[in-house]
Short mmCIF file of C-alpha atoms in Angstrom, two decimals:
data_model
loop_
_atom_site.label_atom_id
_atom_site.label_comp_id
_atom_site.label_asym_id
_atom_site.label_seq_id
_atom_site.Cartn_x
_atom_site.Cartn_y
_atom_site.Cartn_z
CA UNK A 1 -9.73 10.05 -6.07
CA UNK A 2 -11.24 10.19 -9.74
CA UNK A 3 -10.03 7.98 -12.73
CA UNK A 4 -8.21 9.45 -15.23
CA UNK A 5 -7.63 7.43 -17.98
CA UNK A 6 -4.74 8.37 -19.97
CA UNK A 7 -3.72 8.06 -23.95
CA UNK A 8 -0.16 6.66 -22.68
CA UNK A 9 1.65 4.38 -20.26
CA UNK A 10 3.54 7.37 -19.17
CA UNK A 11 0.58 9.31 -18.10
CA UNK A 12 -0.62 6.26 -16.77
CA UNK A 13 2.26 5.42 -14.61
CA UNK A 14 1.75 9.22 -13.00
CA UNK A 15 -1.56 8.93 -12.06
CA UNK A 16 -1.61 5.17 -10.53
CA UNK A 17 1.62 5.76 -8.82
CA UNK A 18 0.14 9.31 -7.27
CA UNK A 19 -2.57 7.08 -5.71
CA UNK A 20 -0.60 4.45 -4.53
CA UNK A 21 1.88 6.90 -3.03
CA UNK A 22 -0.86 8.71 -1.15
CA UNK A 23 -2.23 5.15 0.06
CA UNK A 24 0.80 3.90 1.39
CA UNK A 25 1.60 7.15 3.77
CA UNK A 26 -2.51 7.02 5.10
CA UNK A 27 -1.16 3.16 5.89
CA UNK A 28 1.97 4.44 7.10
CA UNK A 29 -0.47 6.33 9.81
CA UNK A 30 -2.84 3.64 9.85
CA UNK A 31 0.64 1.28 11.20
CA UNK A 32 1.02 3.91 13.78
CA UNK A 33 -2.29 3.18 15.09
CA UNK A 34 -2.03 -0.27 15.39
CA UNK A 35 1.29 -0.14 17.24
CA UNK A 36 -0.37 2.19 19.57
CA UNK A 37 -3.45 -0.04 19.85
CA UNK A 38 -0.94 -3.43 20.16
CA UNK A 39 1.23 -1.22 23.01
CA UNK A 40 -2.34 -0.06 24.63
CA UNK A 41 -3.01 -3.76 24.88
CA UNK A 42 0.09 -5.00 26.42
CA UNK A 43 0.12 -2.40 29.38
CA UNK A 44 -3.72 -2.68 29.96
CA UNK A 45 -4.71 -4.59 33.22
CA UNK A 46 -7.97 -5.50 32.20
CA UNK A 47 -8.88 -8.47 29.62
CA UNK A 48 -11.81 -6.43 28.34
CA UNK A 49 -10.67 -4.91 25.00
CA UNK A 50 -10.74 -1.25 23.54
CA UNK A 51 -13.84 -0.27 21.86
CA UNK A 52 -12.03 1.16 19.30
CA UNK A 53 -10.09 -1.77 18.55
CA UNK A 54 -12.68 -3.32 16.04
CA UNK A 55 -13.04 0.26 14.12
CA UNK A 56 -9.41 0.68 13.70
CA UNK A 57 -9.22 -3.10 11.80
CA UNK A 58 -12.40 -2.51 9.99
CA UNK A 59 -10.73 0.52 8.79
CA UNK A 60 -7.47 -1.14 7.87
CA UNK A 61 -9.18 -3.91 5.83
CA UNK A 62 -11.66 -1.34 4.53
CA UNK A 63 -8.25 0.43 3.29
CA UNK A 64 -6.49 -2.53 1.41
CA UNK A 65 -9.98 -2.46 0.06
CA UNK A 66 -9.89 0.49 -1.73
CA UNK A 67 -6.70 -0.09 -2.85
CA UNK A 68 -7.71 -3.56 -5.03
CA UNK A 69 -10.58 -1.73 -6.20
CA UNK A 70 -9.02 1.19 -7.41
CA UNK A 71 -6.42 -0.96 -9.29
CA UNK A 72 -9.12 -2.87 -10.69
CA UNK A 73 -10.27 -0.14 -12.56
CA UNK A 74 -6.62 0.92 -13.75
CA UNK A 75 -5.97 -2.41 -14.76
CA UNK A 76 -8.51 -1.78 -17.28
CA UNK A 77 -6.09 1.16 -18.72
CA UNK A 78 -2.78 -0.25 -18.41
CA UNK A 79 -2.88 -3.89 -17.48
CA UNK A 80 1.30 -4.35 -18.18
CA UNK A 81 2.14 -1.26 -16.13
CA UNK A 82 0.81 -3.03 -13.06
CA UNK A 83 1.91 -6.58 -13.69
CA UNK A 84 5.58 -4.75 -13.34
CA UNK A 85 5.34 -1.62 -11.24
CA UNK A 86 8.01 0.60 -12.35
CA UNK A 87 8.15 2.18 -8.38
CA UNK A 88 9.14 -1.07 -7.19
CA UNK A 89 12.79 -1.75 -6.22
CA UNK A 90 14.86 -5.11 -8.33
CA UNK A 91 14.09 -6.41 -4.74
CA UNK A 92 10.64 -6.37 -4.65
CA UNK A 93 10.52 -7.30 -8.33
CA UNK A 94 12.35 -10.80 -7.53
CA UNK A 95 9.32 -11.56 -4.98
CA UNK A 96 6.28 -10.98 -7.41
CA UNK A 97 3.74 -12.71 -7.82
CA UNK A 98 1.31 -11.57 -10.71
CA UNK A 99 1.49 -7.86 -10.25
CA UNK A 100 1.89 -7.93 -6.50
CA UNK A 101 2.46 -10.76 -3.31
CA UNK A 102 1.72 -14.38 -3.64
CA UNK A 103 -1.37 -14.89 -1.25
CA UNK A 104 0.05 -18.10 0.52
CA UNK A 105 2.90 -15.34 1.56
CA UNK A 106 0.34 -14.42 4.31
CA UNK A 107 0.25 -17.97 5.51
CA UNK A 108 4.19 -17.89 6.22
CA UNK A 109 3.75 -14.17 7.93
CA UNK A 110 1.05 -15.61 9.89
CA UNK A 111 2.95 -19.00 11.13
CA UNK A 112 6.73 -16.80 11.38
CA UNK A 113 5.15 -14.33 13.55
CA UNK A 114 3.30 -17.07 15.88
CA UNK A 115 6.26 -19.21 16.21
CA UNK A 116 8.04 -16.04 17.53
CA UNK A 117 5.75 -14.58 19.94
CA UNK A 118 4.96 -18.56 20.99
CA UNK A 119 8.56 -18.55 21.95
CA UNK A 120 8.34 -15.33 23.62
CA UNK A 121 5.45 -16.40 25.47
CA UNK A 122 6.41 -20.03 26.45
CA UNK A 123 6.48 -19.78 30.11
CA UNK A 124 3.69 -17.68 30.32
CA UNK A 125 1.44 -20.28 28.13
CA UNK A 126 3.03 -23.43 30.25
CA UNK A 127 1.51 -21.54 33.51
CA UNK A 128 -1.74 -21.68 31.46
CA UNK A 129 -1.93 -17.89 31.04
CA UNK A 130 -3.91 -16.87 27.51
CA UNK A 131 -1.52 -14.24 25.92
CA UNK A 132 -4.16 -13.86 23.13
CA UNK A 133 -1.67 -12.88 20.49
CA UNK A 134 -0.63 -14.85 17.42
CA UNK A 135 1.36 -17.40 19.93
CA UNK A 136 -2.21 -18.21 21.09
CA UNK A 137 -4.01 -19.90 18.65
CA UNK A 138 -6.21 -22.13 18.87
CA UNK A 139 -6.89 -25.55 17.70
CA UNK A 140 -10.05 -24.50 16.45
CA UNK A 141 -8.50 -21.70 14.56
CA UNK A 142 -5.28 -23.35 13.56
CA UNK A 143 -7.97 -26.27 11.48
CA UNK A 144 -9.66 -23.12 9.95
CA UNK A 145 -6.37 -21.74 8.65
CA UNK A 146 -4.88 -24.68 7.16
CA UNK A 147 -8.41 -25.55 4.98
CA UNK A 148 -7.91 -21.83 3.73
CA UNK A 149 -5.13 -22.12 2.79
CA UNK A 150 -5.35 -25.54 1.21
CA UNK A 151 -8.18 -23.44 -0.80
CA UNK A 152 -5.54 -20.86 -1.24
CA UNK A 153 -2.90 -22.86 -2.44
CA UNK A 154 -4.85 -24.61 -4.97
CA UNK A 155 -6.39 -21.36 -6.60
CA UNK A 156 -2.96 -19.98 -6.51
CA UNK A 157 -1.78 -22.57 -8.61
CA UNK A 158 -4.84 -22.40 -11.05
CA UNK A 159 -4.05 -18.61 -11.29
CA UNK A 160 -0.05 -19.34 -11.80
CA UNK A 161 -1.40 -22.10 -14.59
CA UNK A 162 -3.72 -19.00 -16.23
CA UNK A 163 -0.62 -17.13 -16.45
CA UNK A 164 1.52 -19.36 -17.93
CA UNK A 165 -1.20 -19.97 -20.69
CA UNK A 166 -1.10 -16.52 -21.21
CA UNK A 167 2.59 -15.96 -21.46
CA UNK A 168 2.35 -18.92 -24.06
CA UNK A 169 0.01 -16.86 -25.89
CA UNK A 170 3.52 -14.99 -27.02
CA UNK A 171 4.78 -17.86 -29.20
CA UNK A 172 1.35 -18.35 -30.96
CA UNK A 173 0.58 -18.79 -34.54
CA UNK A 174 -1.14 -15.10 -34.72
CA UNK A 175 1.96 -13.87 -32.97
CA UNK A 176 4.64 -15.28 -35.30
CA UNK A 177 2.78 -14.82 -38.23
CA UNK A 178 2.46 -11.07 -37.43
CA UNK A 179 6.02 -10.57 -36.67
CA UNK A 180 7.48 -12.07 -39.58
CA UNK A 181 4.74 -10.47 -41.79
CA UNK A 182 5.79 -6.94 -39.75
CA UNK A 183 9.54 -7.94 -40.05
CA UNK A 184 9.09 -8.18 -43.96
CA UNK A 185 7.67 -4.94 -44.22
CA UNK A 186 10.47 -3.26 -42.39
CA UNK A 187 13.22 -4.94 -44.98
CA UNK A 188 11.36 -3.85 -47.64
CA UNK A 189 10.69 -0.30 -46.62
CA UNK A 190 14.13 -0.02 -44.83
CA UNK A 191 12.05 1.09 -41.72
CA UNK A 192 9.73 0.09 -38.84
CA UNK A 193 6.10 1.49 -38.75
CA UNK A 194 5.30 -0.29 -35.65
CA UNK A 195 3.14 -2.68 -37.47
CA UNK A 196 0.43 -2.74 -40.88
CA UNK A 197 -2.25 -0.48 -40.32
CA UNK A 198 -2.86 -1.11 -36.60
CA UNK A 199 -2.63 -4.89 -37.17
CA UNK A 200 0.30 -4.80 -34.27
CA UNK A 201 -2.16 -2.85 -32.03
CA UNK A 202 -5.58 -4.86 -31.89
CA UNK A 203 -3.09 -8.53 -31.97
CA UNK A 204 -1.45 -7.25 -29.01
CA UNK A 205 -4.58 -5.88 -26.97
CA UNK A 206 -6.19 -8.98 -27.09
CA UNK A 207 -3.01 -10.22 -25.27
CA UNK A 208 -3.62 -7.60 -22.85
CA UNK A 209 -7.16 -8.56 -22.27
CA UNK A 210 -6.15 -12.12 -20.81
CA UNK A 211 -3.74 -10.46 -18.68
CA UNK A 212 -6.39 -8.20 -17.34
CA UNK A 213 -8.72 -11.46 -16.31
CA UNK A 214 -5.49 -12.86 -14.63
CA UNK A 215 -4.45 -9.83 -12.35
CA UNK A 216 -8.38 -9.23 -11.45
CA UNK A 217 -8.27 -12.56 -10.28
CA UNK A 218 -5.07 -12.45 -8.66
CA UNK A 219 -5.92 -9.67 -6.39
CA UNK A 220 -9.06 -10.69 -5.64
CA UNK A 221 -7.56 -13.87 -4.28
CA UNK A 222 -5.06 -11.45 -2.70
CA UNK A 223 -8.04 -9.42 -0.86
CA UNK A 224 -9.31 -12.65 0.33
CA UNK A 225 -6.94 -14.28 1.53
CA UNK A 226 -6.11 -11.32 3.90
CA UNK A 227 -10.22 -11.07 5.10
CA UNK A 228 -10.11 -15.06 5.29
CA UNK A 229 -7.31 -14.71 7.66
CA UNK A 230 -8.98 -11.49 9.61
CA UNK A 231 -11.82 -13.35 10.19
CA UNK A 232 -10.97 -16.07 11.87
CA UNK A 233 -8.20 -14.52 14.03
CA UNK A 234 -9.83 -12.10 16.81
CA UNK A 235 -9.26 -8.69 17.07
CA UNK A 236 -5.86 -8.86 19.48
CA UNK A 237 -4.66 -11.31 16.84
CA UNK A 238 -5.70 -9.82 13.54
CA UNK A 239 -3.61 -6.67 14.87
CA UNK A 240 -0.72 -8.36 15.55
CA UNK A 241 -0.54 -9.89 12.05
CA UNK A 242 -1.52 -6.44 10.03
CA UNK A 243 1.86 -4.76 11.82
CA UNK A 244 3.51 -8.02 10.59
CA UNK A 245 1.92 -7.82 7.01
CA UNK A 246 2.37 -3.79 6.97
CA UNK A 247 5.90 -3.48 8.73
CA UNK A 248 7.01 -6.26 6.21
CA UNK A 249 5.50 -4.95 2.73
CA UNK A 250 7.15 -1.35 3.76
CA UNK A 251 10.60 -2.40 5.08
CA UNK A 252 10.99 -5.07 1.60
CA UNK A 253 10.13 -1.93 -0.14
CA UNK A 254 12.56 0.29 1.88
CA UNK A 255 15.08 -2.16 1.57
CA UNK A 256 14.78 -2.45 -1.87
CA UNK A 257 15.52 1.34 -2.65
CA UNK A 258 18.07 1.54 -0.34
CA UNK A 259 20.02 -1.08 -2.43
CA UNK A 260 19.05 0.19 -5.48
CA UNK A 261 20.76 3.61 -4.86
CA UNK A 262 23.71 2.32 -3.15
CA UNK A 263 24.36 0.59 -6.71
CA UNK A 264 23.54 3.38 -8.69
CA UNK A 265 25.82 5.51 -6.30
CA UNK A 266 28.44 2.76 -6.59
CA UNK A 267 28.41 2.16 -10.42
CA UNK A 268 28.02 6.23 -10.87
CA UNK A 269 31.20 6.38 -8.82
CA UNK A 270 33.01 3.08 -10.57
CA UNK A 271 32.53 5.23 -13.60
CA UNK A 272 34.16 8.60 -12.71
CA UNK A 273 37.38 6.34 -10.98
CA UNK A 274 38.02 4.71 -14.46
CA UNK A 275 37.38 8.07 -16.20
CA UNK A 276 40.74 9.63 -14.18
CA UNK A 277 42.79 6.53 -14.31
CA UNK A 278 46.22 8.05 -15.69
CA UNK A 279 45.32 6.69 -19.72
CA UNK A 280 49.08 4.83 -20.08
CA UNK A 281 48.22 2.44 -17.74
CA UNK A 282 45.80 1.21 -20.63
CA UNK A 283 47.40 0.59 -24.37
CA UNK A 284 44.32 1.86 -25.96
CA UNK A 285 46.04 0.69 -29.55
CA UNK A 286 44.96 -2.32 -28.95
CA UNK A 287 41.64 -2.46 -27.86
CA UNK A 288 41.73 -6.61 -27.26
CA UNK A 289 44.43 -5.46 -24.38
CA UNK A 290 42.68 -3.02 -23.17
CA UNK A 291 39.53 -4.78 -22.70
CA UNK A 292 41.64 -7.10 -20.46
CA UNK A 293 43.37 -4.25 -18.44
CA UNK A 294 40.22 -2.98 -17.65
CA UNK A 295 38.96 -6.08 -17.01
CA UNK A 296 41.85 -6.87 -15.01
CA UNK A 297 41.69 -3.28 -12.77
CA UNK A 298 38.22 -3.78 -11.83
CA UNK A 299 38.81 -7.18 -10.29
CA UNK A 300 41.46 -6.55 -8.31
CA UNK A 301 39.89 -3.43 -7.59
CA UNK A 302 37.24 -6.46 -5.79
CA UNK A 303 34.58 -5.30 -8.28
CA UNK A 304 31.70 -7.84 -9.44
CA UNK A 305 29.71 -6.96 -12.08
CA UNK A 306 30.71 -8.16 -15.74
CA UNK A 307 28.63 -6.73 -17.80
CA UNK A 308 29.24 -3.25 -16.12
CA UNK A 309 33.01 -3.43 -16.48
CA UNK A 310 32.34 -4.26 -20.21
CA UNK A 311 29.95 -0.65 -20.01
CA UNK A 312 33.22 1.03 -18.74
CA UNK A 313 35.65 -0.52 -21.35
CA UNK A 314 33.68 0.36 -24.46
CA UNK A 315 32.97 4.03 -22.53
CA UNK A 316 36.60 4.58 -22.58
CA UNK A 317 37.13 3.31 -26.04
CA UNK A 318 35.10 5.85 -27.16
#
């Protein structure tokens, strides 16, 4: 899919989030096959494995791929766009990590899912029977995980500690002296011109520019951790742990929307009750009283939300 690089976030925002939408349902097929491949492996009575097995990882991998590089290129356009996806849900929000998911995430997915199919498998593995999935690992392999992620870990950190630095960047002296120089010119000409000939413009870009260095590096630590983890897991394993990754990423996500639209159904509904409560039952003369009968409806109506009952009162003041 060709670049397009746009003259506003807006178009922006369009053309990433067409990508990304058409990259999650090819993974959404690309899940499929894996499940397939994972079921194929389970009923198969022979320990020799499917020579299409190897394709269909390379394949996956080769698709996360494309992804990173992809949004390497748009981060060049709209760095702050894609340090806070506007597609993702409050939920997913509360879980990022620098644009996207903290790397030593996959160490957890990788451990959670072992310890669960190691318990499914216990019997079998005290009989001395190799299951070859994650419950299976191997000394060998478990000392190769925990030095990446040791590696992991500490980069992560150094990346967390570039972002901070960054964010600091806000408060500088260019920064303050800008906005109080900007803030002048507003009393003075009674409005805002969004800054002094541009000044607000190149400050801010170079802002944007250390952000850019941060997310690059990010998701390249992303991308690696995932191949560092492919590679030493074998091909039974590494399947196992991309349903994991991939039924996990997509069911936060769907999660995440569902919520979202419950509460938007909820508050949309909230709204409309209020709206046809019978108006005497709130002395609108005084609006200090009826800021507490609202108040006072919505929580023994057993409804949480403070700031949205104070929406509702000033919406029926109005």
């Amino acid at each position: 899919m060709a670049l397009e690089s746009g003259n506003g976030t807006g178009n922006n925002q369009e053309n990433f989030e067409e990508f990304y939408e058409k990259w999650k349902d090819e993974q959404k097929y690309q899940l499929e096959d894996l499940i397939t491949a994972s079921k194929d492996l389970e009923q198969a009575q022979t320990d020799q494995l499917p020579s299409s097995l190897p394709g269909l990882v390379d394949r996956v991998i080769a698709h996360y791929e494309k992804y990173f590089s992809i949004k390497s290129e748009w981060v060049k356009t709209d760095v702050l766009l894609l340090l806070s996806p506007p597609w993702n849900s409050p939920l997913e929000d509360a879980f990022l990590w620098v644009g996207g998911w903290r790397p030593t995430t996959a160490f957890h997915l990788l451990y959670s899912k072992s310890s669960i199919q190691f318990e499914a498998s216990l019997s079998d593995l005290l009989k001395g029977k190799e299951i070859g999935d994650l419950g299976d690992l191997s000394p060998e392999q478990v000392s190769l995980i925990d030095k990446l992620q040791r590696r992991t870990i500490k980069e992560e950190r150094e990346i967390t500690e570039k972002l901070a630095k960054q964010q600091w960047r806000v408060a500088d002296m260019e920064m303050v002296e800008l906005s109080h120089k900007v803030s002048e010119l507003t009393r003075v000409e009674g409005e805002s011109n969004g800054g002094d000939d541009g000044g607000v413009d190149s400050v801010l870009k170079t802002k944007e520019e250390g952000f850019v260095m941060v997310l690059k590096r990010a998701d390249d630590l992303r991308l690696g951790t995932l191949k560092g983890i492919v590679g030493i897991l074998s091909a039974i394993q590494t399947v196992h742990f991309l349903i994991a990754a991939e039924e996990l990423l997509g069911k936060m996500h769907d999660w995440g929307k569902e919520k979202q639209e419950r509460e938007s159904s909820t508050q949309a509904h909230l709204i409309s009750s209020v709206k046809l409560i019978e108006p005497a039952l709130f002395p609108i003369s005084d609006c200090s009283i009826h800021n507490v009968s609202i108040h006072r409806w919505l929580y023994t109506s057993g409804i949480d939300g403070f700031s949205l009952s104070t929406l509702i009162s000033t919406d029926l003041e109005q």
